[in-house]
Tab-separated table of C-alpha atoms and ligand atoms in Angstrom:
chain	number	residue	atom	x	y	z
N	1231	MET	CA	0.000	0.000	0.000
N	1232	THR	CA	1.508	3.305	-1.067
N	1233	THR	CA	1.510	6.283	1.259
N	1234	LEU	CA	1.649	8.747	-1.652
N	1235	ASP	CA	-1.382	10.842	-2.546
N	1236	PHE	CA	-2.651	11.292	-6.106
N	1237	LYS	CA	-0.089	13.954	-6.951
N	1238	GLY	CA	2.763	11.792	-5.639
N	1239	ARG	CA	1.507	8.683	-7.436
N	1240	ALA	CA	1.042	10.614	-10.696
N	1241	ALA	CA	4.541	12.119	-10.472
N	1242	LYS	CA	6.002	8.637	-9.876
N	1243	ALA	CA	4.073	7.245	-12.873
N	1244	LEU	CA	5.335	10.001	-15.162
N	1245	HIS	CA	8.916	8.977	-14.365
N	1246	ASP	CA	8.343	5.280	-15.175
N	1247	PRO	CA	9.371	4.759	-18.827
N	1248	GLN	CA	7.994	1.179	-18.995
N	1249	LEU	CA	4.614	2.370	-17.803
N	1250	THR	CA	4.424	5.405	-20.077
N	1251	GLY	CA	5.509	3.254	-23.055
N	1252	ALA	CA	2.833	0.606	-22.341
N	1253	LEU	CA	0.180	3.308	-21.907
N	1254	ALA	CA	1.121	5.023	-25.161
N	1255	ARG	CA	0.701	1.741	-27.094
N	1256	ALA	CA	-2.660	0.953	-25.458
N	1257	LYS	CA	-3.986	4.472	-25.994
N	1258	GLY	CA	-3.749	4.212	-29.784
N	1259	HIS	CA	-5.140	0.678	-29.863
N	1260	PHE	CA	-8.389	1.416	-27.993
N	1261	ALA	CA	-9.078	4.852	-29.479
N	1262	LEU	CA	-8.553	3.585	-33.048
N	1263	GLY	CA	-10.741	0.560	-32.372
N	1264	ARG	CA	-13.611	2.733	-31.198
N	1265	ALA	CA	-13.191	5.123	-34.141
N	1266	ALA	CA	-13.302	2.192	-36.611
N	1267	ALA	CA	-16.407	0.726	-34.944
N	1268	LYS	CA	-18.094	4.117	-35.075
N	1269	ALA	CA	-17.213	4.530	-38.766
N	1270	ARG	CA	-18.795	1.205	-39.766
N	1271	THR	CA	-21.946	1.808	-37.687
N	1272	PRO	CA	-23.998	4.462	-39.494
N	1273	ASP	CA	-26.540	4.710	-36.666
N	1274	PHE	CA	-23.904	4.940	-33.925
N	1275	GLU	CA	-25.033	8.363	-32.647
N	1276	MET	CA	-28.655	7.221	-32.634
N	1277	LEU	CA	-27.625	4.123	-30.674
N	1278	ARG	CA	-25.876	6.385	-28.167
N	1279	ASP	CA	-29.031	8.475	-27.814
N	1280	ARG	CA	-31.100	5.372	-27.168
N	1281	ALA	CA	-28.556	3.949	-24.712
N	1282	THR	CA	-28.448	7.293	-22.886
N	1283	ALA	CA	-32.231	7.408	-22.566
N	1284	ILE	CA	-32.335	3.773	-21.389
N	1285	ARG	CA	-29.691	4.238	-18.739
N	1286	ARG	CA	-31.212	7.483	-17.452
N	1287	ARG	CA	-34.648	5.894	-17.231
N	1288	SER	CA	-33.176	2.818	-15.510
N	1289	ILE	CA	-31.560	4.983	-12.833
N	1290	ALA	CA	-34.763	6.989	-12.325
N	1291	LEU	CA	-36.732	3.728	-11.891
N	1292	MET	CA	-33.940	1.860	-10.089
N	1293	PRO	CA	-35.768	0.924	-6.824
N	1294	ASP	CA	-38.758	-0.462	-8.716
N	1295	LEU	CA	-36.640	-2.287	-11.304
N	1296	LEU	CA	-34.501	-3.869	-8.597
N	1297	GLU	CA	-37.570	-5.227	-6.837
N	1298	ARG	CA	-38.808	-6.680	-10.123
N	1299	PHE	CA	-35.371	-8.167	-10.755
N	1300	GLU	CA	-35.335	-9.739	-7.294
N	1301	ALA	CA	-38.819	-11.234	-7.731
N	1302	ARG	CA	-38.013	-12.762	-11.150
N	1303	ALA	CA	-34.543	-14.011	-10.150
N	1304	THR	CA	-36.013	-15.604	-7.005
N	1305	ALA	CA	-38.770	-17.236	-9.063
N	1306	ALA	CA	-36.051	-18.675	-11.314
N	1307	GLY	CA	-34.381	-20.275	-8.280
N	1308	ALA	CA	-31.637	-17.771	-7.415
N	1309	THR	CA	-31.167	-16.252	-3.963
N	1310	VAL	CA	-30.896	-12.456	-3.978
N	1311	HIS	CA	-29.023	-10.612	-1.207
N	1312	TRP	CA	-28.842	-6.857	-0.580
N	1313	ALA	CA	-25.494	-5.463	0.562
N	1314	ALA	CA	-25.511	-1.933	1.968
N	1315	ASP	CA	-21.742	-1.563	1.793
N	1316	ALA	CA	-18.503	-3.356	0.995
N	1317	ALA	CA	-18.277	-5.053	4.405
N	1318	ASP	CA	-21.796	-6.420	3.996
N	1319	ALA	CA	-21.069	-7.775	0.516
N	1320	ARG	CA	-17.843	-9.433	1.664
N	1321	ALA	CA	-19.559	-11.029	4.663
N	1322	ILE	CA	-22.423	-12.349	2.510
N	1323	ALA	CA	-20.041	-13.814	-0.087
N	1324	THR	CA	-17.803	-15.547	2.475
N	1325	GLY	CA	-20.875	-16.727	4.411
N	1326	ILE	CA	-22.220	-18.435	1.278
N	1327	CYS	CA	-18.847	-20.055	0.556
N	1328	LYS	CA	-18.554	-21.355	4.128
N	1329	ALA	CA	-22.111	-22.680	4.118
N	1330	HIS	CA	-21.200	-24.774	1.067
N	1331	GLY	CA	-17.763	-25.790	2.365
N	1332	ALA	CA	-16.102	-23.989	-0.550
N	1333	THR	CA	-12.377	-23.352	-0.192
N	1334	ARG	CA	-11.329	-22.879	-3.838
N	1335	ALA	CA	-12.882	-20.067	-5.851
N	1336	ILE	CA	-12.499	-19.035	-9.460
N	1337	LYS	CA	-13.375	-15.498	-10.438
N	1338	SER	CA	-14.098	-13.618	-13.611
N	1339	LYS	CA	-13.104	-9.970	-13.937
N	1340	SER	CA	-15.434	-7.894	-11.803
N	1341	MET	CA	-14.938	-4.272	-10.837
N	1342	ALA	CA	-17.519	-4.688	-8.056
N	1343	THR	CA	-15.354	-7.350	-6.391
N	1344	GLU	CA	-12.296	-5.113	-6.818
N	1345	GLU	CA	-14.285	-2.284	-5.225
N	1346	ILE	CA	-15.074	-4.365	-2.129
N	1347	GLU	CA	-11.563	-5.913	-2.020
N	1348	LEU	CA	-13.071	-9.381	-1.995
N	1349	ASN	CA	-9.946	-11.434	-2.731
N	1350	ALA	CA	-8.081	-10.428	0.424
N	1351	HIS	CA	-11.191	-11.104	2.486
N	1352	LEU	CA	-11.706	-14.554	0.946
N	1353	LEU	CA	-8.074	-15.436	1.620
N	1354	SER	CA	-8.366	-14.349	5.248
N	1355	HIS	CA	-11.272	-16.816	5.579
N	1356	GLY	CA	-9.402	-19.764	4.094
N	1357	ILE	CA	-10.904	-19.459	0.596
N	1358	THR	CA	-8.357	-19.224	-2.233
N	1359	PRO	CA	-9.540	-17.129	-5.191
N	1360	VAL	CA	-7.998	-17.474	-8.665
N	1361	GLU	CA	-8.695	-14.775	-11.237
N	1362	THR	CA	-9.443	-16.310	-14.645
N	1363	ASP	CA	-9.414	-13.233	-16.886
N	1364	LEU	CA	-5.872	-13.215	-18.289
N	1365	GLY	CA	-5.141	-9.618	-17.296
N	1366	GLU	CA	-6.597	-10.122	-13.819
N	1367	TYR	CA	-4.640	-13.373	-13.428
N	1368	ILE	CA	-1.408	-11.526	-14.219
N	1369	ILE	CA	-2.023	-8.716	-11.763
N	1370	GLN	CA	-3.161	-11.156	-9.098
N	1371	LEU	CA	0.188	-12.946	-9.404
N	1372	ARG	CA	1.922	-9.569	-9.063
N	1373	GLY	CA	-0.196	-8.482	-6.078
N	1374	GLU	CA	-1.443	-5.428	-7.976
N	1375	THR	CA	-4.804	-3.826	-8.581
N	1376	PRO	CA	-6.231	-3.261	-12.101
N	1377	SER	CA	-4.969	-0.193	-13.901
N	1378	HIS	CA	-7.862	-0.071	-16.401
N	1379	ILE	CA	-11.483	-1.162	-16.036
N	1380	ILE	CA	-11.461	-3.377	-19.142
N	1381	ALA	CA	-7.726	-4.068	-19.525
N	1382	PRO	CA	-6.408	-4.616	-15.997
N	1383	ALA	CA	-2.806	-5.341	-17.024
N	1384	VAL	CA	-2.544	-2.644	-19.684
N	1385	HIS	CA	0.355	-1.050	-17.793
N	1386	LEU	CA	2.596	-4.080	-18.297
N	1387	THR	CA	4.860	-5.113	-21.153
N	1388	LYS	CA	5.068	-8.749	-22.321
N	1389	ASP	CA	8.550	-9.021	-20.820
N	1390	GLN	CA	7.156	-8.042	-17.422
N	1391	VAL	CA	4.431	-10.679	-17.810
N	1392	ALA	CA	7.055	-13.313	-18.701
N	1393	GLU	CA	9.032	-12.368	-15.576
N	1394	THR	CA	5.862	-12.669	-13.493
N	1395	PHE	CA	5.091	-16.137	-14.863
N	1396	ARG	CA	8.640	-17.321	-14.241
N	1397	ALA	CA	8.424	-16.164	-10.635
N	1398	ALA	CA	4.969	-17.726	-10.062
N	1399	HIS	CA	5.037	-20.950	-12.105
N	1400	THR	CA	8.064	-22.480	-10.417
N	1401	ASP	CA	6.925	-26.040	-11.257
N	1402	LEU	CA	7.599	-25.411	-14.978
N	1403	ASP	CA	10.893	-25.714	-16.849
N	1404	PRO	CA	12.912	-22.547	-16.119
N	1405	ALA	CA	14.490	-22.792	-19.614
N	1406	ARG	CA	11.114	-22.679	-21.443
N	1407	ASP	CA	10.620	-19.981	-24.091
N	1408	ILE	CA	7.835	-17.565	-23.102
N	1409	SER	CA	9.115	-14.541	-24.964
N	1410	GLU	CA	6.071	-14.396	-27.282
N	1411	ARG	CA	2.489	-13.545	-26.409
N	1412	GLN	CA	1.107	-16.867	-27.668
N	1413	ALA	CA	3.424	-18.793	-25.343
N	1414	LEU	CA	2.329	-16.671	-22.384
N	1415	VAL	CA	-1.349	-17.211	-23.175
N	1416	LYS	CA	-0.816	-20.957	-23.565
N	1417	GLU	CA	0.944	-21.189	-20.209
N	1418	ALA	CA	-1.799	-19.221	-18.449
N	1419	ARG	CA	-4.457	-21.415	-20.093
N	1420	VAL	CA	-2.878	-24.598	-18.700
N	1421	LYS	CA	-2.663	-23.121	-15.212
N	1422	LEU	CA	-6.209	-21.763	-15.298
N	1423	ARG	CA	-7.627	-25.055	-16.533
N	1424	GLU	CA	-6.359	-26.682	-13.324
N	1425	ALA	CA	-8.105	-23.972	-11.303
N	1426	PHE	CA	-11.396	-24.359	-13.216
N	1427	LEU	CA	-11.444	-28.118	-12.612
N	1428	ALA	CA	-10.662	-27.800	-8.903
N	1429	ALA	CA	-13.003	-24.921	-8.018
N	1430	ASP	CA	-15.876	-25.233	-5.540
N	1431	VAL	CA	-17.377	-21.847	-6.338
N	1432	GLY	CA	-17.433	-19.439	-9.282
N	1433	ILE	CA	-17.644	-15.721	-8.529
N	1434	THR	CA	-18.560	-13.201	-11.240
N	1435	GLY	CA	-19.787	-9.655	-11.539
N	1436	ALA	CA	-22.611	-8.638	-13.882
N	1437	ASN	CA	-22.644	-6.227	-16.807
N	1438	ILE	CA	-26.418	-5.966	-16.915
N	1439	LEU	CA	-29.305	-7.089	-14.686
N	1440	VAL	CA	-32.496	-7.573	-16.711
N	1441	ALA	CA	-35.519	-6.836	-14.505
N	1442	GLU	CA	-38.181	-8.446	-16.715
N	1443	THR	CA	-36.656	-11.937	-16.405
N	1444	GLY	CA	-34.317	-11.715	-13.389
N	1445	THR	CA	-31.351	-12.443	-15.666
N	1446	ILE	CA	-27.668	-11.595	-15.290
N	1447	VAL	CA	-25.794	-10.692	-18.495
N	1448	LEU	CA	-22.000	-10.879	-18.613
N	1449	VAL	CA	-19.631	-10.102	-21.466
N	1450	SER	CA	-16.076	-11.239	-22.097
N	1451	ASN	CA	-13.646	-11.963	-24.880
N	1452	GLU	CA	-11.929	-14.952	-23.340
N	1453	GLY	CA	-14.762	-17.356	-22.576
N	1454	ASN	CA	-13.608	-17.572	-18.971
N	1455	ILE	CA	-16.877	-16.182	-17.643
N	1456	ASP	CA	-18.905	-19.086	-19.031
N	1457	LEU	CA	-16.630	-21.547	-17.287
N	1458	THR	CA	-16.505	-19.527	-14.057
N	1459	ALA	CA	-20.281	-19.354	-13.884
N	1460	SER	CA	-21.007	-22.891	-15.032
N	1461	ALA	CA	-18.180	-25.281	-14.058
N	1462	PRO	CA	-18.498	-25.154	-10.231
N	1463	ARG	CA	-21.738	-26.228	-8.552
N	1464	LEU	CA	-22.036	-22.900	-6.753
N	1465	HIS	CA	-22.222	-19.483	-8.445
N	1466	ILE	CA	-22.121	-16.075	-6.758
N	1467	ALA	CA	-22.647	-12.892	-8.782
N	1468	ILE	CA	-21.863	-9.521	-7.215
N	1469	ALA	CA	-23.375	-6.550	-9.046
N	1470	GLY	CA	-23.732	-2.823	-8.400
N	1471	ILE	CA	-27.421	-1.940	-8.092
N	1472	GLU	CA	-27.116	0.530	-10.969
N	1473	LYS	CA	-26.615	-2.303	-13.481
N	1474	VAL	CA	-30.338	-2.923	-13.739
N	1475	VAL	CA	-32.343	-2.253	-16.933
N	1476	GLU	CA	-36.000	-2.902	-17.530
N	1477	SER	CA	-36.131	-5.203	-20.540
N	1478	TRP	CA	-34.226	-7.302	-23.074
N	1479	ASP	CA	-34.744	-4.546	-25.669
N	1480	ASP	CA	-32.863	-2.201	-23.313
N	1481	ALA	CA	-30.131	-4.778	-22.675
N	1482	GLY	CA	-29.636	-5.259	-26.434
N	1483	ILE	CA	-28.979	-1.556	-26.995
N	1484	VAL	CA	-26.577	-1.355	-24.058
N	1485	LEU	CA	-24.647	-4.372	-25.380
N	1486	ARG	CA	-24.341	-2.776	-28.831
N	1487	VAL	CA	-22.796	0.457	-27.557
N	1488	LEU	CA	-20.719	-1.265	-24.885
N	1489	ALA	CA	-18.624	-3.433	-27.203
N	1490	ARG	CA	-18.134	-0.697	-29.797
N	1491	SER	CA	-17.039	1.848	-27.193
N	1492	ALA	CA	-14.859	-0.544	-25.196
N	1493	THR	CA	-12.877	-2.677	-27.642
N	1494	GLY	CA	-14.192	-1.510	-31.014
N	1495	GLN	CA	-16.014	-4.819	-31.589
N	1496	ASP	CA	-19.560	-4.983	-32.942
N	1497	MET	CA	-20.310	-7.406	-30.115
N	1498	SER	CA	-18.177	-8.980	-27.389
N	1499	SER	CA	-16.969	-12.494	-28.267
N	1500	TYR	CA	-18.991	-14.057	-25.450
N	1501	VAL	CA	-22.290	-12.857	-24.016
N	1502	THR	CA	-23.276	-15.030	-21.070
N	1503	VAL	CA	-26.921	-15.052	-19.983
N	1504	LEU	CA	-27.833	-16.588	-16.609
N	1505	THR	CA	-31.349	-16.906	-15.233
N	1506	GLY	CA	-31.261	-18.812	-11.940
N	1507	PRO	CA	-29.350	-22.071	-11.386
N	1508	ALA	CA	-29.299	-24.975	-13.835
N	1509	GLN	CA	-32.392	-27.168	-13.819
N	1510	GLY	CA	-32.698	-30.913	-14.533
N	1511	ASP	CA	-29.933	-32.088	-16.862
N	1512	GLU	CA	-28.870	-28.554	-17.836
N	1513	VAL	CA	-25.171	-27.728	-17.508
N	1514	GLY	CA	-24.414	-25.098	-14.886
N	1515	PRO	CA	-24.375	-24.304	-11.176
N	1516	ARG	CA	-26.895	-26.025	-8.926
N	1517	THR	CA	-27.002	-23.056	-6.561
N	1518	SER	CA	-27.036	-19.416	-7.608
N	1519	HIS	CA	-26.667	-16.343	-5.387
N	1520	ILE	CA	-26.822	-12.707	-6.494
N	1521	ILE	CA	-25.469	-9.958	-4.226
N	1522	LEU	CA	-26.808	-6.502	-5.068
N	1523	LEU	CA	-24.227	-3.960	-3.927
N	1524	ASP	CA	-25.166	-0.419	-2.898
N	1525	ASN	CA	-21.940	0.958	-1.367
N	1526	GLY	CA	-22.772	4.647	-1.859
N	1527	ARG	CA	-24.844	4.282	-5.030
N	1528	SER	CA	-28.181	5.240	-3.423
N	1529	THR	CA	-26.590	8.395	-2.026
N	1530	LEU	CA	-25.153	9.149	-5.469
N	1531	ALA	CA	-28.602	8.644	-7.036
N	1532	ALA	CA	-30.109	11.236	-4.712
N	1533	GLY	CA	-27.540	13.983	-5.414
N	1534	ASN	CA	-26.314	16.145	-8.275
N	1535	LYS	CA	-24.024	13.425	-9.661
N	1536	ALA	CA	-26.704	10.776	-10.261
N	1537	GLU	CA	-25.905	10.662	-13.983
N	1538	MET	CA	-22.677	8.842	-13.096
N	1539	LEU	CA	-24.754	5.753	-12.279
N	1540	ALA	CA	-25.561	5.407	-15.992
N	1541	CYS	CA	-21.951	4.270	-16.580
N	1542	ILE	CA	-21.679	0.925	-18.383
N	1543	ARG	CA	-17.938	0.517	-17.632
N	1544	CYS	CA	-16.757	0.613	-21.250
N	1545	GLY	CA	-13.487	2.426	-20.506
N	1546	ALA	CA	-13.758	4.854	-23.446
N	1547	CYS	CA	-13.348	7.906	-21.207
N	1548	LEU	CA	-10.076	6.458	-19.886
N	1549	ASN	CA	-8.760	5.689	-23.370
N	1550	HIS	CA	-9.353	9.257	-24.546
N	1551	CYS	CA	-8.277	11.119	-21.403
N	1552	PRO	CA	-4.938	12.959	-21.683
N	1553	VAL	CA	-4.410	12.627	-17.924
N	1554	TYR	CA	-5.200	8.887	-17.663
N	1555	THR	CA	-3.118	8.029	-20.733
N	1556	ALA	CA	-0.146	9.849	-19.191
N	1557	VAL	CA	-0.261	8.514	-15.615
N	1558	GLY	CA	-2.215	5.226	-15.861
N	1559	GLY	CA	-4.776	3.787	-13.481
N	1560	HIS	CA	-2.733	3.139	-10.342
N	1561	ALA	CA	-2.207	6.860	-9.822
N	1562	TYR	CA	-5.914	7.168	-9.010
N	1563	GLY	CA	-5.502	4.999	-5.910
N	1564	GLY	CA	-8.612	2.829	-6.379
N	1565	PRO	CA	-10.110	0.306	-8.781
N	1566	TYR	CA	-11.789	2.990	-10.887
N	1567	SER	CA	-9.582	5.397	-12.792
N	1568	GLY	CA	-9.695	8.060	-15.478
N	1569	PRO	CA	-12.590	10.508	-15.605
N	1570	MET	CA	-15.183	7.957	-14.454
N	1571	GLY	CA	-12.949	6.989	-11.522
N	1572	ALA	CA	-12.426	10.629	-10.603
N	1573	VAL	CA	-16.206	10.934	-10.196
N	1574	LEU	CA	-16.911	7.494	-8.675
N	1575	THR	CA	-14.070	7.152	-6.174
N	1576	PRO	CA	-15.013	10.156	-3.990
N	1577	ALA	CA	-18.604	8.838	-3.988
N	1578	ILE	CA	-17.523	5.372	-2.833
N	1579	ASP	CA	-14.591	6.242	-0.535
N	1580	GLY	CA	-15.870	9.633	0.613
N	1581	LEU	CA	-14.457	13.064	-0.129
N	1582	THR	CA	-11.051	13.249	1.568
N	1583	LYS	CA	-7.879	15.264	1.016
N	1584	ASP	CA	-6.663	12.521	-1.372
N	1585	THR	CA	-9.893	11.751	-3.274
N	1586	ALA	CA	-10.524	15.498	-3.622
N	1587	ASN	CA	-7.451	15.598	-5.859
N	1588	LEU	CA	-9.069	13.274	-8.407
N	1589	PRO	CA	-11.606	15.750	-9.864
N	1590	ASN	CA	-8.638	18.079	-10.432
N	1591	ALA	CA	-6.970	15.442	-12.637
N	1592	SER	CA	-8.669	16.839	-15.710
N	1593	SER	CA	-7.851	19.416	-18.337
N	1594	PHE	CA	-11.616	19.784	-18.989
N	1595	CYS	CA	-10.936	19.136	-22.668
N	1596	GLY	CA	-14.304	17.359	-22.824
N	1597	ARG	CA	-13.149	14.288	-24.770
N	1598	CYS	CA	-14.507	11.966	-22.053
N	1599	GLU	CA	-18.017	13.309	-22.491
N	1600	ALA	CA	-17.654	13.336	-26.286
N	1601	VAL	CA	-16.899	9.584	-26.416
N	1602	CYS	CA	-19.062	8.334	-23.541
N	1603	PRO	CA	-21.664	5.981	-25.084
N	1604	VAL	CA	-24.279	7.072	-22.547
N	1605	ARG	CA	-23.379	10.765	-22.720
N	1606	ILE	CA	-22.470	11.207	-19.051
N	1607	PRO	CA	-21.517	14.879	-18.556
N	1608	LEU	CA	-18.237	13.958	-16.864
N	1609	PRO	CA	-16.653	17.448	-16.847
N	1610	MET	CA	-19.759	18.865	-15.160
N	1611	LEU	CA	-19.722	16.101	-12.531
N	1612	LEU	CA	-16.023	16.725	-11.908
N	1613	ARG	CA	-16.852	20.393	-11.447
N	1614	HIS	CA	-19.539	19.469	-8.881
N	1615	TRP	CA	-16.918	17.531	-6.903
N	1616	ARG	CA	-14.560	20.531	-7.045
N	1617	GLU	CA	-17.342	22.702	-5.638
N	1618	ASP	CA	-17.999	20.151	-2.878
N	1619	ALA	CA	-14.278	19.960	-2.050
N	1620	TYR	CA	-14.084	23.758	-1.849
N	1621	ALA	CA	-17.182	23.916	0.360
N	1622	ALA	CA	-15.627	21.265	2.624
N	1623	GLY	CA	-12.444	23.343	2.953
N	1624	LEU	CA	-10.261	20.625	1.401
N	1625	PRO	CA	-8.119	22.649	-1.047
N	1626	THR	CA	-4.823	23.896	0.378
N	1627	ARG	CA	-4.491	27.474	1.584
N	1628	GLY	CA	-2.522	28.324	-1.566
N	1629	GLU	CA	-5.270	26.918	-3.798
N	1630	ARG	CA	-7.951	28.817	-1.889
N	1631	TRP	CA	-5.927	32.014	-2.189
N	1632	GLY	CA	-5.480	31.442	-5.918
N	1633	LEU	CA	-9.197	30.853	-6.411
N	1634	GLY	CA	-10.007	33.940	-4.325
N	1635	ILE	CA	-7.730	36.103	-6.470
N	1636	TRP	CA	-9.233	34.640	-9.636
N	1637	ARG	CA	-12.756	35.379	-8.401
N	1638	ALA	CA	-11.813	38.954	-7.520
N	1639	LEU	CA	-10.321	39.527	-10.978
N	1640	SER	CA	-12.984	37.774	-13.018
N	1641	THR	CA	-15.780	39.777	-11.381
N	1642	ARG	CA	-13.971	43.128	-11.981
N	1643	PRO	CA	-13.241	43.534	-15.717
N	1644	TRP	CA	-11.026	46.603	-15.204
N	1645	ALA	CA	-8.837	44.712	-12.704
N	1646	TYR	CA	-8.706	41.688	-15.015
N	1647	ARG	CA	-7.577	43.834	-17.983
N	1648	LEU	CA	-4.993	45.667	-15.904
N	1649	THR	CA	-3.533	42.399	-14.556
N	1650	GLN	CA	-3.504	40.851	-18.021
N	1651	TRP	CA	-1.787	43.927	-19.511
N	1652	SER	CA	0.867	43.961	-16.761
N	1653	ALA	CA	1.470	40.191	-16.972
N	1654	ALA	CA	1.851	40.314	-20.772
N	1655	ARG	CA	4.374	43.146	-20.521
N	1656	GLY	CA	6.270	41.275	-17.794
N	1657	LEU	CA	6.358	38.034	-19.817
N	1658	ARG	CA	7.486	39.837	-22.970
N	1659	PHE	CA	10.343	41.329	-20.931
N	1660	VAL	CA	11.290	37.876	-19.557
N	1661	SER	CA	11.218	36.482	-23.084
N	1662	TRP	CA	13.501	39.282	-24.368
N	1663	TRP	CA	15.820	38.692	-21.379
N	1664	GLN	CA	15.955	34.906	-21.988
N	1665	GLY	CA	16.686	35.088	-25.716
N	1666	GLY	CA	13.269	35.247	-27.397
N	1667	ARG	CA	11.465	32.428	-25.505
N	1668	ILE	CA	10.263	32.167	-21.899
N	1669	LYS	CA	12.540	29.439	-20.537
N	1670	ARG	CA	12.360	29.824	-16.774
N	1671	LEU	CA	9.677	31.290	-14.533
N	1672	PRO	CA	9.853	31.725	-10.760
N	1673	PHE	CA	7.306	30.701	-8.065
N	1674	ALA	CA	4.115	29.040	-9.331
N	1675	GLY	CA	5.331	29.257	-12.936
N	1676	ARG	CA	8.414	27.145	-12.219
N	1677	GLY	CA	6.668	23.819	-12.846
N	1678	PHE	CA	5.221	25.131	-16.068
N	1679	THR	CA	8.639	25.868	-17.555
N	1680	ALA	CA	10.402	22.833	-16.050
N	1681	THR	CA	9.924	20.734	-19.208
N	1682	ARG	CA	9.062	23.292	-21.909
N	1683	ASP	CA	9.669	26.854	-23.014
N	1684	ILE	CA	6.921	29.216	-24.085
N	1685	ALA	CA	6.509	31.789	-26.832
N	1686	PRO	CA	6.129	35.393	-25.610
N	1687	PRO	CA	2.555	36.762	-25.435
N	1688	ALA	CA	1.216	38.316	-28.652
N	1689	ALA	CA	1.468	42.093	-28.946
N	1690	LYS	CA	-2.329	42.281	-28.670
N	1691	SER	CA	-4.409	40.081	-26.360
N	1692	PHE	CA	-7.118	37.818	-27.793
N	1693	GLN	CA	-9.820	40.103	-26.400
N	1694	ALA	CA	-8.206	43.183	-27.932
N	1695	GLN	CA	-7.959	41.464	-31.344
N	1696	TRP	CA	-11.570	40.274	-31.082
N	1697	ARG	CA	-12.797	43.768	-30.202
N	1698	GLY	CA	-10.806	45.179	-33.142
N	1699	ARG	CA	-12.433	42.771	-35.634
N	1700	ARG	CA	-16.015	43.348	-34.509
G	2234	SF4	S1	-18.234	7.137	-17.972
G	2234	SF4	FE1	-18.983	6.675	-20.039
G	2234	SF4	S2	-17.095	6.424	-21.252
G	2234	SF4	FE2	-16.499	6.257	-19.087
G	2234	SF4	S3	-16.552	4.060	-18.620
G	2234	SF4	FE3	-18.559	4.919	-18.064
G	2234	SF4	S4	-19.839	4.613	-19.878
G	2234	SF4	FE4	-17.708	4.352	-20.543
């Protein structure tokens, strides 16, 4: 556990060449994939509109839809549990495992289980969890948390993964060749197959909860979810309460925008649909439990950031964020990162000195909102958190002073113009003094010129030029 705050973690990330290299490669891959999917889907914007309306309506009707989901899932033979917070969800999950004598668990990738830190809790109760998503398996071996909501090991190079496998799979030939991706995947597959066959319980999340039939929908590209949910006799799904939608028509639209926005696919390779436990000679778990996790979501639904609950965890806002793609997910200090994490983490962990830094990790360029498949106004929600942090007195004295000065200037046009005129003259002088470019600034400007130089201000300000052209 690091003792650094967001600023410290971000600074450390920026000085890690392996990390910044891996992030640069991933950034292009995901953004290009989404752009290609958008280009071959003529009704993409209309799909986004429909998905936005569906998710907003689902959140508005959430209590009613959840009750309908519970009734239908129960009728199908599942047991539905309500968890008010992370501790509740952990206790319910371990209680179910103990009641069934389960000591070996397999898991599919689930941000909800990352959020409640389930693995450590299971281990402390004698239950060994094995992550079966390849990326999650790698970071579990390394003792790390995911650095991206759909690509947990995106921060790692293949050489780092090979090192990790050598350190963990000590029963295999140390001289084996695992320098290529295919060899790494093959080795992980062999190891995971052993875990699938030995497991007593499968634990998954849920991408969508369909109220009209009490069904859980899960998507993956590796097929591991099907095995996790169907190979062991016991299945536990842990899902945030906001995942509910009313109907299969709604679920279909969400699935169409999810895959295109996340990985650039028209549809995820595997869409797993589970309605209660297996019956008769059907293949699948004999016992099915669903834990509905609140953990701050009801409070979020009642406030001015309720739109965040529409999130379908596609990761597009991360892939297009200039801050996330520079510092990676671990800098955010929780399972959720990028713009969506900067809004969600203070809601889940509470607004503290550290989490209050997250809404400041934005240039407000607006790309997150522009690519979000459900049109969540992320910059506005980040702004709401900044207002809350200010009202709670969390910014430093220097930041409060700076904001106070800005407010004084921006509400007095004459003072603003005078300051701007003086600053421009001062900067032009510095530029002349330093050889035609501004290379070093003192005080607050020092960081700004630490890695770049700046052109001198134009002879006429933007406002003066604009007035002149009117
Ligand atoms: S906020 Fe929007 S873009 Fe970001 S993960 Fe959620 S749905 Fe995707």
